[in-house]
XYZ file of C-alpha atoms in Angstrom:
527
model
C 4.459 -10.733 16.054
C 1.848 -10.298 13.664
C 2.575 -11.248 9.998
C 0.786 -7.429 8.716
C 3.040 -5.038 10.924
C 6.633 -6.348 9.864
C 5.160 -6.198 6.022
C 3.546 -3.276 6.217
C 7.471 -2.180 7.359
C 8.828 -4.040 3.808
C 5.982 -2.158 2.221
C 7.345 1.464 4.014
C 10.405 0.575 2.529
C 9.555 -0.663 -0.845
C 8.250 2.923 -1.590
C 10.852 4.771 -0.248
C 13.420 3.040 -2.147
C 14.541 0.104 -4.853
C 16.268 -1.458 -1.467
C 17.002 -4.780 -3.193
C 18.213 -6.633 -6.516
C 21.232 -5.909 -8.198
C 21.701 -3.226 -11.152
C 22.599 -5.226 -14.630
C 24.470 -1.677 -16.007
C 23.221 0.066 -18.135
C 22.271 -1.821 -21.808
C 21.027 0.226 -24.303
C 17.097 0.252 -25.031
C 16.563 -1.656 -27.591
C 13.169 -2.064 -28.157
C 10.375 -0.234 -30.724
C 7.819 -2.091 -29.467
C 8.063 -2.101 -25.478
C 9.229 -0.388 -22.713
C 11.573 -0.492 -19.789
C 10.264 -0.489 -16.373
C 13.066 -0.152 -13.762
C 11.872 -1.559 -10.131
C 13.695 -3.005 -7.428
C 13.902 -6.707 -7.104
C 10.828 -8.478 -6.350
C 10.248 -11.056 -3.903
C 8.032 -13.184 -5.578
C 5.703 -13.814 -7.979
C 3.465 -15.683 -7.151
C -0.020 -13.788 -6.058
C -0.694 -14.041 -1.853
C 3.081 -14.143 -1.617
C 4.604 -10.544 -3.039
C 5.053 -7.716 -1.159
C 7.033 -5.202 -3.648
C 5.937 -6.942 -7.242
C 2.874 -4.528 -7.885
C 3.549 -3.430 -10.603
C 4.441 -6.974 -12.284
C 1.376 -8.361 -10.675
C -0.902 -5.959 -12.810
C 0.440 -7.131 -15.903
C 0.494 -10.946 -15.275
C -3.283 -10.993 -13.697
C -6.656 -9.376 -13.547
C -8.579 -8.590 -10.717
C -12.343 -9.527 -10.321
C -12.867 -5.455 -10.274
C -11.879 -2.308 -10.643
C -12.930 1.194 -9.165
C -13.610 4.077 -11.085
C -12.914 7.491 -9.859
C -16.092 7.963 -8.763
C -16.225 5.508 -6.827
C -17.878 3.046 -8.889
C -17.047 -0.580 -9.135
C -17.004 -2.026 -12.614
C -16.148 -6.075 -13.999
C -13.014 -6.726 -14.723
C -12.377 -10.668 -14.624
C -15.728 -10.809 -12.673
C -19.214 -10.326 -14.398
C -20.962 -9.421 -10.891
C -20.478 -9.490 -7.034
C -23.688 -8.495 -5.539
C -25.095 -8.654 -2.042
C -28.563 -9.279 -0.268
C -27.064 -8.451 3.190
C -23.557 -7.630 2.758
C -22.564 -10.821 4.758
C -22.957 -13.459 1.769
C -21.326 -12.032 -1.371
C -22.037 -14.148 -4.776
C -18.999 -13.589 -7.534
C -20.381 -14.174 -11.267
C -17.586 -15.037 -13.208
C -17.571 -14.015 -16.836
C -17.469 -16.631 -19.174
C -14.624 -18.108 -21.911
C -11.570 -16.728 -19.610
C -8.087 -18.540 -19.627
C -5.310 -18.756 -17.612
C -2.707 -17.797 -20.662
C -1.288 -22.297 -20.289
C -4.913 -22.491 -22.000
C -6.503 -23.914 -17.997
C -10.373 -22.380 -17.560
C -10.553 -19.707 -15.097
C -13.149 -21.155 -12.642
C -15.025 -20.293 -9.852
C -12.745 -23.084 -8.590
C -9.575 -21.381 -9.362
C -10.566 -18.449 -7.095
C -11.048 -20.601 -4.226
C -8.842 -22.961 -4.311
C -6.551 -20.200 -3.975
C -7.546 -18.436 -1.243
C -7.953 -21.512 0.245
C -4.264 -22.040 -0.335
C -2.881 -18.296 0.629
C -4.879 -18.254 3.543
C -3.956 -21.611 5.351
C -1.467 -20.961 8.358
C 1.160 -23.108 8.151
C 2.090 -22.241 4.142
C 2.889 -18.249 5.973
C 2.407 -16.905 2.868
C 2.418 -12.906 3.157
C -0.379 -11.782 2.340
C -2.655 -14.237 3.986
C -3.929 -11.397 6.136
C -6.250 -9.835 2.902
C -8.449 -12.894 3.263
C -8.888 -12.299 7.243
C -12.619 -11.079 7.143
C -13.746 -14.378 5.316
C -15.488 -17.175 7.709
C -13.400 -20.077 8.615
C -10.095 -18.052 8.347
C -9.786 -18.175 11.995
C -9.835 -22.106 11.273
C -7.149 -21.920 9.266
C -5.195 -19.587 11.620
C -5.598 -21.035 15.101
C -3.913 -18.540 18.219
C -2.483 -21.935 19.093
C -1.804 -25.475 17.148
C -2.273 -26.519 13.719
C -5.420 -25.939 12.105
C -7.981 -28.904 11.964
C -9.098 -28.092 8.239
C -7.625 -26.948 4.895
C -10.609 -24.629 3.706
C -12.951 -21.781 4.739
C -16.430 -22.394 5.334
C -17.028 -18.832 4.286
C -16.217 -19.855 0.736
C -18.437 -22.516 -1.257
C -18.375 -23.430 -5.663
C -21.888 -23.061 -7.121
C -21.367 -23.754 -10.187
C -18.677 -23.598 -12.833
C -18.565 -19.764 -12.969
C -20.107 -18.823 -9.646
C -19.213 -18.742 -5.794
C -20.370 -17.556 -2.703
C -18.588 -15.763 -0.325
C -19.437 -15.113 3.497
C -18.048 -12.740 5.821
C -17.746 -13.000 9.297
C -19.993 -9.468 9.362
C -21.029 -7.231 7.445
C -19.484 -5.354 4.923
C -20.518 -3.199 2.436
C -16.739 -2.224 1.109
C -16.055 -5.978 0.642
C -16.373 -5.598 -3.712
C -13.613 -2.397 -3.458
C -11.009 -5.054 -1.892
C -11.354 -7.600 -4.821
C -8.868 -4.778 -7.088
C -5.789 -5.167 -8.386
C -3.430 -4.345 -5.331
C -4.998 -6.844 -3.159
C -3.248 -9.293 -5.009
C -4.369 -12.612 -2.249
C -7.551 -11.956 -4.447
C -6.022 -13.251 -7.662
C -7.123 -17.286 -8.901
C -4.126 -19.231 -9.940
C -4.180 -22.517 -12.606
C -3.923 -26.282 -11.304
C -0.515 -26.339 -12.724
C 0.702 -24.105 -10.511
C 0.432 -26.568 -7.378
C 2.527 -29.060 -9.214
C 5.712 -26.890 -8.348
C 5.027 -23.842 -6.799
C 8.948 -22.664 -6.800
C 9.329 -23.129 -10.257
C 5.537 -21.177 -10.857
C 7.040 -18.883 -8.099
C 10.064 -17.649 -11.090
C 7.377 -17.867 -14.150
C 3.579 -17.549 -13.334
C 0.657 -18.044 -15.275
C -1.841 -15.522 -14.818
C -5.345 -14.291 -16.389
C -4.065 -10.777 -16.835
C -2.837 -8.749 -20.056
C 0.673 -10.155 -20.192
C 2.297 -13.248 -20.050
C 6.012 -14.156 -18.955
C 7.855 -14.632 -22.110
C 10.972 -16.497 -19.896
C 11.117 -17.352 -16.058
C 12.745 -14.809 -13.742
C 16.060 -15.142 -12.118
C 16.484 -12.969 -8.991
C 18.885 -10.284 -9.610
C 18.249 -9.448 -13.456
C 15.172 -8.456 -16.352
C 12.078 -10.472 -17.118
C 10.021 -9.043 -20.006
C 6.743 -9.774 -20.725
C 4.364 -9.929 -23.421
C 0.941 -8.931 -24.580
C -0.959 -12.213 -24.241
C -3.472 -12.364 -27.282
C -5.487 -14.117 -25.232
C -6.603 -11.607 -23.035
C -10.151 -11.085 -22.954
C -10.231 -8.202 -21.302
C -9.682 -5.237 -23.206
C -5.662 -5.469 -24.699
C -2.544 -3.867 -23.752
C -1.438 -0.888 -25.648
C 2.099 -2.130 -25.806
C 3.492 -5.219 -26.600
C 6.325 -5.674 -24.623
C 7.336 -4.713 -21.290
C 10.534 -5.389 -19.107
C 10.950 -5.227 -15.426
C 14.340 -4.541 -14.766
C 15.635 -4.552 -11.180
C 18.252 -2.018 -10.036
C 19.603 -1.834 -6.319
C 20.635 1.808 -6.765
C 18.376 4.162 -7.315
C 20.663 6.818 -8.862
C 21.749 4.290 -11.250
C 18.016 4.252 -12.548
C 17.425 7.411 -12.456
C 20.044 8.393 -14.925
C 19.267 5.260 -17.048
C 15.597 6.968 -17.356
C 17.569 10.264 -18.445
C 19.644 8.798 -20.967
C 17.139 6.338 -22.602
C 18.596 3.391 -21.518
C 15.712 2.948 -19.323
C 11.537 4.137 -19.592
C 9.718 4.707 -16.424
C 10.281 4.276 -12.790
C 8.835 5.386 -9.409
C 11.116 8.966 -8.335
C 13.261 8.407 -5.898
C 12.901 10.340 -2.470
C 16.326 11.983 -2.881
C 15.472 13.219 -6.470
C 12.545 15.108 -5.355
C 13.635 18.386 -5.775
C 15.627 17.809 -9.042
C 13.365 16.072 -10.492
C 11.641 18.769 -12.591
C 14.413 20.002 -13.957
C 16.302 17.122 -15.432
C 12.479 15.560 -16.656
C 10.398 18.434 -17.007
C 7.152 17.715 -17.931
C 8.136 14.135 -18.495
C 7.549 14.017 -14.467
C 4.282 12.859 -13.661
C 2.809 12.819 -10.523
C -0.644 11.661 -9.506
C -2.994 11.470 -6.417
C -2.315 8.432 -4.002
C -3.993 6.283 -0.849
C -1.209 6.931 0.638
C -0.868 8.920 4.327
C 2.894 9.735 5.730
C 2.537 10.808 10.048
C 4.328 10.576 13.146
C 3.636 7.582 15.335
C 4.397 7.677 19.284
C 5.156 5.524 21.918
C 1.297 5.948 23.423
C 2.677 3.254 26.520
C 5.193 6.019 27.501
C 3.979 8.674 30.279
C 6.573 11.387 28.331
C 3.388 11.407 25.414
C 0.902 10.355 27.436
C -1.354 13.676 26.733
C -2.747 14.281 23.414
C -1.930 18.575 23.888
C 2.125 17.214 24.095
C 1.434 15.950 20.586
C -1.112 18.548 19.181
C 1.850 21.226 20.368
C 4.147 18.760 18.386
C 2.043 18.631 15.456
C 1.569 22.455 15.262
C 5.131 22.992 15.529
C 5.801 21.048 12.078
C 5.801 23.515 9.725
C 4.355 21.371 6.725
C 5.113 23.643 3.632
C 8.132 24.111 4.030
C 8.848 20.769 4.553
C 7.558 20.031 1.358
C 8.766 22.655 -0.730
C 12.684 21.869 0.976
C 12.279 17.720 0.651
C 9.520 16.999 -1.649
C 10.607 19.718 -3.891
C 6.454 21.111 -3.673
C 5.156 17.363 -4.815
C 3.533 16.479 -1.620
C 0.335 18.005 -0.276
C 0.185 19.119 3.682
C -2.468 15.952 5.755
C -5.711 17.397 7.040
C -6.803 14.032 8.100
C -6.207 10.013 8.102
C -7.040 9.472 4.588
C -6.357 11.135 2.126
C -8.963 12.389 -0.692
C -8.091 9.901 -3.065
C -10.399 7.886 -1.101
C -13.892 7.731 -1.914
C -16.242 10.349 0.475
C -12.753 11.016 2.332
C -13.032 14.694 4.081
C -10.517 16.494 4.014
C -9.883 18.961 7.449
C -11.034 17.059 10.166
C -7.871 17.714 12.298
C -8.854 21.183 12.234
C -5.904 23.915 13.171
C -3.776 20.544 15.051
C -2.961 19.825 10.965
C -1.527 23.581 11.130
C 1.587 25.478 11.477
C 0.720 27.802 14.740
C 4.220 28.211 17.032
C 3.445 30.158 19.590
C -0.086 28.237 20.163
C 2.076 24.775 20.044
C 4.385 26.232 22.954
C 1.341 27.419 24.985
C -0.005 24.385 24.698
C 2.333 22.675 25.505
C 2.894 24.620 28.595
C -0.653 23.858 29.852
C 0.325 20.422 29.343
C 3.178 20.560 31.603
C 6.037 20.565 29.111
C 8.530 18.380 28.460
C 10.985 16.338 30.621
C 13.892 15.534 28.544
C 14.674 15.512 24.756
C 12.005 14.438 22.281
C 14.094 11.825 20.061
C 12.403 11.312 16.483
C 13.216 7.713 15.519
C 13.197 6.369 11.465
C 14.684 3.899 9.754
C 17.958 4.275 8.599
C 19.222 3.575 5.162
C 16.310 4.627 3.559
C 16.771 8.304 2.383
C 15.106 9.918 5.399
C 17.875 11.209 7.496
C 17.397 15.173 5.854
C 13.897 15.106 6.757
C 13.988 13.404 10.092
C 16.118 16.181 10.998
C 14.238 19.226 9.227
C 11.317 17.552 11.092
C 13.876 18.317 14.502
C 15.252 21.337 13.958
C 11.570 22.520 13.345
C 10.214 20.737 16.470
C 13.290 22.226 19.358
C 13.183 26.081 17.336
C 9.352 26.533 18.349
C 8.771 24.331 21.550
C 11.951 25.196 22.667
C 12.573 22.189 23.650
C 16.079 19.753 22.674
C 14.708 17.631 19.647
C 16.916 14.841 18.026
C 16.946 12.507 15.059
C 17.682 8.913 15.619
C 18.404 6.268 12.829
C 17.652 2.704 13.837
C 20.105 0.588 11.449
C 17.421 -0.799 9.245
C 13.821 -1.595 8.723
C 14.156 -4.649 10.472
C 15.813 -2.716 13.704
C 13.301 0.172 13.463
C 10.242 -2.871 13.406
C 11.754 -4.775 16.417
C 11.439 -0.943 18.350
C 7.797 -0.634 17.650
C 6.719 -4.246 17.902
C 9.380 -4.664 21.000
C 8.141 -1.247 22.668
C 11.415 -0.086 22.582
C 11.154 2.900 20.179
C 12.926 5.866 22.195
C 10.032 8.881 20.845
C 8.090 10.237 17.851
C 8.739 7.938 15.042
C 8.497 7.701 11.178
C 4.686 6.486 9.761
C 3.551 5.049 6.568
C 0.500 3.361 5.519
C -0.611 3.161 1.639
C -4.042 1.262 1.104
C -4.557 -1.748 -0.716
C -8.155 -0.691 -1.558
C -9.872 2.522 -1.701
C -11.897 2.093 0.464
C -11.065 4.487 3.617
C -11.734 1.119 5.978
C -8.345 -0.194 5.544
C -6.096 3.072 6.319
C -8.696 3.537 9.507
C -8.499 -0.681 10.667
C -4.403 0.010 10.234
C -4.059 3.142 12.037
C -6.190 2.715 14.572
C -7.415 -0.773 15.714
C -5.064 -3.307 17.551
C -5.691 -6.344 14.659
C -6.149 -3.843 11.749
C -2.332 -4.716 10.618
C -0.541 -2.251 11.766
C -0.696 -1.536 15.380
C 3.066 -1.507 16.491
C 2.955 1.699 13.720
C 0.570 3.874 15.747
C 1.272 2.995 19.217
C -1.170 -0.216 19.582
C -4.081 2.434 19.638
C -7.444 1.380 20.697
C -10.431 3.138 21.546
C -13.718 2.006 21.903
C -15.579 4.399 20.251
C -13.725 3.950 16.776
C -14.077 0.351 17.117
C -17.983 0.757 16.978
C -17.921 3.271 14.203
C -15.374 1.930 12.196
C -18.123 -1.617 13.053
C -20.506 0.671 11.937
C -19.111 1.693 8.554
C -18.334 -1.874 7.523
C -21.852 -2.020 7.950
C -23.756 0.400 6.022
C -25.759 -0.107 3.091
C -23.902 2.098 0.870
C -20.582 4.445 0.253
C -22.238 7.656 1.353
C -23.185 6.073 4.590
C -19.938 4.279 5.395
C -18.424 7.658 4.510
C -20.429 9.732 6.885
C -19.513 7.171 9.366
C -15.497 7.508 8.705
C -15.810 11.219 9.103
C -17.177 10.104 12.700
C -14.453 7.857 13.181
C -11.603 10.612 12.424
C -13.715 12.839 14.522
C -13.482 10.409 17.834
C -9.839 9.388 16.779
C -8.668 13.741 16.743
C -9.637 13.819 20.423
C -7.551 11.334 21.194
C -4.470 12.425 18.269
C -2.572 9.099 18.757
C -0.792 10.347 15.274
C 0.803 13.420 13.369
C -0.689 13.318 10.281
C 2.304 15.859 8.563
C 1.346 14.859 4.394
C -0.691 12.648 1.766
C 1.451 10.856 -0.838
C 1.732 12.062 -4.278
C 3.320 8.489 -6.558
C 5.972 10.874 -9.022
C 7.293 8.999 -12.196
C 10.040 9.941 -14.480
C 9.754 8.790 -17.864
C 11.937 9.019 -21.155
C 11.315 10.269 -24.423
C 9.972 6.760 -25.328
C 6.637 7.196 -23.357
C 4.164 9.071 -24.880
C 1.233 8.519 -22.171
C 1.615 7.268 -19.102
C -2.057 6.390 -17.236
C -2.818 6.131 -13.479
C -4.902 3.972 -11.777
C -4.853 5.934 -7.944
C -1.417 6.828 -8.046
C 0.059 3.073 -9.723
C 0.859 2.916 -13.567
C -1.344 1.604 -15.691
C 0.735 -0.973 -16.810
C -1.059 -2.290 -19.937
C -2.469 0.873 -21.146
C 0.745 2.852 -21.143
C 1.999 3.583 -24.981
C 4.924 4.178 -26.950
C 6.171 6.427 -29.195
């Protein structure tokens, strides 16, 4: 299987629960100039390897660019990212930047790191983020070993300048260089001397530096770095503390022995009463949905899928299971994404039980039981029982909710095409263009083909290619709307909710800014 599909499932797990790591108990908080971020256990702290340590990476590294709420790209480590044809891009770095060990940040720092991440035999987890660069396929041949270790699309042209040639025109390429696409971060020469040691104490180019090595199962602290050439962080220290039990983390934040926590799904209905205005909810670039085994003839007719969608009362689900924090989905891309259009799904993403029952009858009814499948152990039991009850009641078809053992077994059922019926789906975009989400959900090579029944449509592929080749984001947005119109003719998935990223904080936190739903670590302030 492709690594991207497996990693998507890991990312889903991370958004729903703090699934790994050992709680360090409930120590008292004593740092007057810092705060404690309650997190899950990191898998890696190396750019290009991590899949659940995004917050830690944003503290230790700076991206090439950032994107504001209006979709405008601003240079961070990059002075400029330009192209005449949207195929070959020139990246010019800012002068004077160094890594936290004093090494200069150069064009070679990026090119060498990107090649190392992309090299197939290294099997680094975020390699696929670089797949659009010419020569990536040479480092990841379908069979045998690669005959080169460098991508032909990367060229150092000066100490602070390099070019990136893509496999096709892509006006959204600068958006891919933001902070969640960690495969695009640089690494110092010292990293390659001992990559295992570097993974425990990475040296970055960002606002904070490690004060000591990370030890699995424990916590580690980062200190504001005096040599940072960007905007200075507003808080001197951040301690990342790993928890296995999210209820313990929630209690620690409530008591003030920890300060920031991504709200656990099972606490969504109680957080407002517990925390009041210390519950923070932000628009996010994620969508929840029901996928289908499109190879199963029982779900082959789009009208069956549309009927299931109209049988779900999203407002009631939101109130009962998400504490009203989520937003019912009306398209495939959430409104926080650049140029996203709401309402594309029309009445089929609305609650119309009578129309749903009539449409199912028109399609010939349903023979047997509708089995909703979801990963066990992720806190989804009540939600999927709720979906099953609504579908059973509103379609008159026996419907059950069936958990797998865990995420790994859920992933296996998707990849091996053994999943019994409509199933859990979630996609959280790593950059704010609609491109990544629509590619992932609607194409066989986009990173989540098993998640959407290996859906493929030639018209969708053509429109996505035209969107990538658009002259600007406005033109691209028009094509992305057409992509969704074409996809909804097939209705391959049931959009359920646009995600909101919610956090709870202790009384110590005075400001918790976000960047498209993620905590802006360096901008958090404390009292």
